[in-house]
Amino acid sequence: MRRISLLLIAVLIASGCSRQQRSGTVRVKGSDTMVNLAQAWTEAYIKEHPSANIIVTGGGSGVGIAALINGDTDIATASRAMEPQELSQSKAKGLDPQQFTVARDGVTVIVNPKNPVSNFNIDQLSDIYTGKITNWKQVGGKDAKMVVLSRDKNSGTHVFFLEHVVRKGNPKGTQEYAPTVLMEVSTQAIADEVAQNVNAVGYVGMGYVKPGVHKALGIASDATKKYVEPTVANVINGAYPIARPLYLYTPSKPMGAVKEFIDFVLSDQGQKIVAKMDFVPVRSVE
């Protein structure tokens, strides 16, 4: 009886997903890094498919993945890979999550254009975010207290930055964000604060950097290496040290409207939108 019950639950979930996908309504939820990109894909897709109904919301990669597991979204956008416990939770609900790499991003450290500091190495960034460096004069800037900004724990960028910068890529690292670090609910909030606060420093996806409004810093993997600018070319050639893939996840093999939308995202047209939004396409496009 237990086997029959579990099978019935799985069938009902799959049936619900199929009905949703056939209906033409596609719910897209997750990464704040990707929300503007997902909206741009949606606007272009709807021009070609006027009857399509696509709803895009943010909240963070963790929020999107949780919604996917709970059946509250058809596509999760994520700036990190699903974690083992999330995959286990999915399988326990009869899901078989499918991962699609749809773009690449260079996590960009930004300051106000009036800030004289132009470069950091990973050690300095780790010391800033763990509270060892608290004043701009410690890194060649003016004598002023740093206002250090991060995304909150729901963000895939928060997790990526913790693992690759705060812990310097050490999977056994124990460093944590200092209590003084301000956790922002969106990437746009970080971009807005840096734009108006000369003492602020934060990190955002490449698509959020506005020339003249933000200064994107060069990053070196350590004090002996050269600083590398967060450009498309440097992400493609692997020179930029804090680059990452961006994903779409579906609860199972996509069908119907969901498959059509993902096919569009991965098409030349969809990848040209990636470039237009200042992220990095997964392949060369004319």
Coordinates of C-alpha atoms in Angstrom, one line a residue:
M1 CA 0.0 0.0 0.0
R2 CA 2.9 2.4 0.8
R3 CA 4.4 1.7 -2.6
I4 CA 1.1 2.4 -4.3
S5 CA 0.6 5.6 -2.3
L6 CA 4.1 6.9 -3.2
L7 CA 3.5 6.0 -6.9
L8 CA 0.2 7.8 -6.9
I9 CA 1.8 11.0 -5.4
A10 CA 4.5 10.9 -8.0
V11 CA 1.9 10.5 -10.8
L12 CA -0.1 13.4 -9.4
I13 CA 2.9 15.6 -9.3
A14 CA 3.9 14.7 -12.8
S15 CA 0.4 15.2 -14.0
G16 CA 0.2 18.6 -12.4
C17 CA 3.5 19.7 -14.0
S18 CA 2.3 18.4 -17.4
R19 CA -1.0 20.4 -17.1
Q20 CA 0.9 23.5 -16.1
Q21 CA 3.3 23.2 -19.0
R22 CA 0.6 22.5 -21.6
S23 CA -1.5 25.4 -20.4
G24 CA 1.1 27.9 -21.7
T25 CA 1.6 29.5 -18.2
V26 CA 5.2 29.4 -17.1
R27 CA 6.3 30.5 -13.6
V28 CA 9.9 31.6 -13.3
K29 CA 11.3 32.3 -9.8
G30 CA 14.6 32.6 -8.1
S31 CA 18.0 34.4 -8.5
D32 CA 18.0 38.2 -8.1
T33 CA 21.2 38.2 -10.3
M34 CA 19.1 36.7 -13.1
V35 CA 15.8 38.4 -12.6
N36 CA 16.4 41.2 -15.1
L37 CA 17.9 38.7 -17.6
A38 CA 14.8 36.4 -17.2
Q39 CA 12.5 39.4 -17.7
A40 CA 14.4 40.3 -20.9
W41 CA 14.1 36.8 -22.2
T42 CA 10.4 36.8 -21.3
E43 CA 9.7 40.1 -23.1
A44 CA 11.4 38.9 -26.3
Y45 CA 9.7 35.5 -26.1
I46 CA 6.2 37.0 -25.7
K47 CA 6.8 39.2 -28.8
E48 CA 7.0 35.9 -30.8
H49 CA 4.4 34.1 -28.8
P50 CA 1.7 36.7 -27.8
S51 CA -0.5 34.1 -26.1
A52 CA 2.2 33.0 -23.7
N53 CA 1.9 33.8 -20.1
I54 CA 5.2 33.9 -18.2
I55 CA 5.5 35.3 -14.7
V56 CA 9.0 36.2 -13.5
T57 CA 9.9 36.9 -9.8
G58 CA 13.1 37.1 -7.8
G59 CA 13.8 36.5 -4.1
G60 CA 17.1 34.6 -4.4
S61 CA 18.3 31.2 -5.7
G62 CA 17.4 29.5 -2.5
V63 CA 13.9 30.8 -2.7
G64 CA 13.5 29.7 -6.3
I65 CA 14.9 26.2 -5.6
A66 CA 12.6 25.8 -2.6
A67 CA 9.6 26.9 -4.8
L68 CA 10.7 24.3 -7.4
I69 CA 10.7 21.5 -4.8
N70 CA 7.4 22.6 -3.4
G71 CA 5.7 22.8 -6.8
D72 CA 5.3 26.6 -6.7
T73 CA 7.3 27.3 -9.8
D74 CA 7.9 25.7 -13.2
I75 CA 11.5 27.0 -13.6
A76 CA 13.9 28.0 -10.9
T77 CA 16.6 30.5 -11.8
A78 CA 19.8 30.0 -9.8
S79 CA 23.3 31.5 -9.6
R80 CA 24.5 28.3 -7.8
A81 CA 24.1 24.6 -8.3
M82 CA 21.5 22.8 -6.3
E83 CA 22.9 21.4 -3.0
P84 CA 22.9 17.7 -2.1
Q85 CA 20.1 18.1 0.4
E86 CA 18.0 20.0 -2.1
L87 CA 18.4 17.2 -4.6
S88 CA 17.5 14.7 -1.9
Q89 CA 14.4 16.7 -1.0
S90 CA 13.4 16.7 -4.7
K91 CA 13.8 13.0 -5.1
A92 CA 11.8 12.4 -1.9
K93 CA 8.9 14.2 -3.6
G94 CA 9.3 12.2 -6.8
L95 CA 11.0 14.9 -8.8
D96 CA 14.0 14.6 -11.1
P97 CA 15.5 18.1 -11.3
Q98 CA 17.0 19.0 -14.7
Q99 CA 19.8 21.6 -14.8
F100 CA 20.4 23.9 -17.8
T101 CA 23.5 26.2 -17.9
V102 CA 22.1 29.3 -19.7
A103 CA 24.8 32.0 -19.1
R104 CA 28.0 32.9 -17.2
D105 CA 28.7 35.7 -14.9
G106 CA 31.6 37.4 -13.3
V107 CA 30.8 38.4 -9.7
T108 CA 31.8 42.0 -9.7
V109 CA 33.0 43.9 -6.6
I110 CA 31.9 47.5 -6.9
V111 CA 32.5 50.8 -5.1
N112 CA 31.4 54.4 -5.7
P113 CA 33.2 56.2 -8.5
K114 CA 34.5 58.8 -6.0
N115 CA 36.3 56.0 -4.1
P116 CA 40.1 56.1 -5.1
V117 CA 40.5 52.3 -4.5
S118 CA 40.5 50.4 -7.8
N119 CA 41.7 46.8 -7.0
F120 CA 41.5 44.1 -4.4
N121 CA 43.0 40.6 -4.1
I122 CA 41.0 37.7 -2.7
D123 CA 42.9 37.9 0.7
Q124 CA 41.9 41.5 1.1
L125 CA 38.3 40.8 0.2
S126 CA 38.2 37.9 2.7
D127 CA 39.6 40.2 5.4
I128 CA 37.0 42.9 4.6
Y129 CA 34.1 40.5 4.7
T130 CA 35.3 38.8 7.9
G131 CA 35.8 42.1 9.7
K132 CA 39.6 42.1 9.8
I133 CA 39.8 45.2 7.5
T134 CA 37.3 47.9 8.5
N135 CA 38.8 51.2 7.3
W136 CA 39.5 52.2 3.7
K137 CA 43.0 53.5 4.7
Q138 CA 44.0 49.9 5.3
V139 CA 43.7 49.2 1.6
G140 CA 45.1 52.5 0.3
G141 CA 41.9 54.6 0.5
K142 CA 40.8 57.5 2.6
D143 CA 40.5 57.4 6.4
A144 CA 36.8 56.3 6.6
K145 CA 34.9 53.4 7.9
M146 CA 33.8 50.8 5.3
V147 CA 30.2 50.1 4.7
V148 CA 30.3 46.4 3.6
L149 CA 27.3 45.0 1.7
S150 CA 26.4 41.4 0.9
R151 CA 23.3 39.5 -0.3
D152 CA 21.3 37.6 2.2
K153 CA 21.4 33.9 2.8
N154 CA 18.7 33.2 0.2
S155 CA 21.0 34.3 -2.5
G156 CA 23.1 32.0 -4.6
T157 CA 25.6 34.8 -5.0
H158 CA 25.9 35.0 -1.1
V159 CA 26.8 31.3 -1.1
F160 CA 29.2 31.6 -4.0
F161 CA 31.0 34.6 -2.5
L162 CA 31.2 32.9 0.9
E163 CA 32.8 29.8 -0.6
H164 CA 35.1 31.4 -3.3
V165 CA 36.1 34.7 -1.7
V166 CA 35.4 34.7 2.1
R167 CA 36.7 31.2 2.4
K168 CA 39.2 31.6 -0.5
G169 CA 38.0 28.5 -2.3
N170 CA 38.8 26.2 0.6
P171 CA 35.9 23.7 1.0
K172 CA 37.0 23.1 4.6
G173 CA 37.1 26.8 5.4
T174 CA 35.3 28.1 8.5
Q175 CA 35.3 31.8 7.8
E176 CA 31.9 33.6 8.0
Y177 CA 30.6 37.0 7.2
A178 CA 31.3 39.4 10.0
P179 CA 28.2 40.6 12.0
T180 CA 28.9 44.1 10.7
V181 CA 28.3 43.1 7.1
L182 CA 24.9 44.5 6.0
M183 CA 22.8 41.7 4.4
E184 CA 20.7 43.1 1.6
V185 CA 17.5 41.5 0.3
S186 CA 18.3 42.2 -3.4
T187 CA 21.2 42.8 -5.7
Q188 CA 19.6 46.1 -6.8
A189 CA 19.7 47.2 -3.2
I190 CA 23.5 46.8 -3.1
A191 CA 23.9 48.6 -6.4
D192 CA 21.7 51.5 -5.2
E193 CA 23.6 51.8 -1.9
V194 CA 27.0 51.9 -3.6
A195 CA 25.8 54.5 -6.1
Q196 CA 25.1 57.0 -3.3
N197 CA 27.6 56.0 -0.6
V198 CA 31.2 56.7 -1.2
N199 CA 32.3 54.4 1.6
A200 CA 30.3 51.4 0.5
V201 CA 31.6 48.2 -1.1
G202 CA 29.5 45.3 -2.4
Y203 CA 29.3 42.6 -5.0
V204 CA 26.8 42.2 -7.8
G205 CA 26.3 40.3 -11.1
M206 CA 28.0 41.9 -14.1
G207 CA 24.6 43.0 -15.5
Y208 CA 24.0 45.3 -12.5
V209 CA 27.1 47.4 -13.1
K210 CA 26.4 50.9 -14.5
P211 CA 29.5 52.8 -15.8
G212 CA 29.7 56.2 -14.1
V213 CA 27.4 55.0 -11.3
H214 CA 29.6 52.2 -10.1
K215 CA 33.3 51.5 -10.3
A216 CA 34.0 47.8 -11.0
L217 CA 37.2 46.7 -9.3
G218 CA 40.0 44.6 -10.7
I219 CA 40.5 41.3 -8.7
A220 CA 43.6 39.3 -8.2
S221 CA 43.5 35.7 -7.0
D222 CA 46.3 36.6 -4.5
A223 CA 48.8 39.3 -3.8
T224 CA 51.4 38.0 -6.3
K225 CA 49.0 37.9 -9.3
K226 CA 47.9 40.7 -11.6
Y227 CA 44.6 42.3 -11.2
V228 CA 41.9 41.2 -13.7
E229 CA 39.0 43.3 -14.8
P230 CA 35.5 41.7 -14.8
T231 CA 34.9 41.7 -18.5
V232 CA 33.1 39.3 -20.8
A233 CA 36.5 38.4 -22.4
N234 CA 38.1 37.7 -19.1
V235 CA 35.2 35.5 -18.0
I236 CA 35.3 33.5 -21.3
N237 CA 39.1 33.0 -21.1
G238 CA 39.0 32.1 -17.5
A239 CA 41.3 34.9 -16.3
Y240 CA 38.7 36.5 -14.0
P241 CA 39.0 34.6 -10.7
I242 CA 35.4 34.9 -9.4
A243 CA 33.3 33.8 -12.4
R244 CA 30.4 31.2 -12.3
P245 CA 27.7 29.6 -14.4
L246 CA 24.0 30.6 -14.2
Y247 CA 21.3 28.0 -14.3
L248 CA 17.7 27.2 -15.0
Y249 CA 16.2 24.2 -13.2
T250 CA 13.0 22.3 -13.9
P251 CA 11.4 19.7 -11.6
S252 CA 11.6 17.1 -14.3
K253 CA 12.3 16.8 -18.1
P254 CA 10.7 20.0 -19.5
M255 CA 7.7 19.7 -21.8
G256 CA 5.3 22.0 -23.6
A257 CA 5.5 25.7 -22.8
V258 CA 8.4 25.2 -20.4
K259 CA 10.5 23.4 -23.0
E260 CA 9.7 26.0 -25.6
F261 CA 10.8 28.8 -23.3
I262 CA 14.1 27.0 -22.4
D263 CA 14.8 26.3 -26.0
F264 CA 14.4 30.0 -26.7
V265 CA 16.8 30.9 -23.9
L266 CA 19.4 28.6 -25.3
S267 CA 18.8 29.7 -28.9
D268 CA 21.0 32.3 -30.7
Q269 CA 18.4 34.9 -30.0
G270 CA 18.2 34.0 -26.3
Q271 CA 22.0 34.0 -26.0
K272 CA 22.2 37.4 -27.8
I273 CA 20.0 38.7 -25.0
V274 CA 22.5 37.3 -22.5
A275 CA 25.2 39.5 -24.1
K276 CA 22.9 42.5 -24.4
M277 CA 22.3 42.3 -20.6
D278 CA 26.1 42.3 -20.0
F279 CA 26.3 38.7 -19.0
V280 CA 28.3 36.0 -20.9
P281 CA 26.7 33.7 -23.4
V282 CA 27.3 29.9 -23.1
R283 CA 28.6 29.9 -26.6
S284 CA 29.6 32.2 -29.4
V285 CA 26.8 34.0 -31.1
E286 CA 26.9 36.3 -34.2

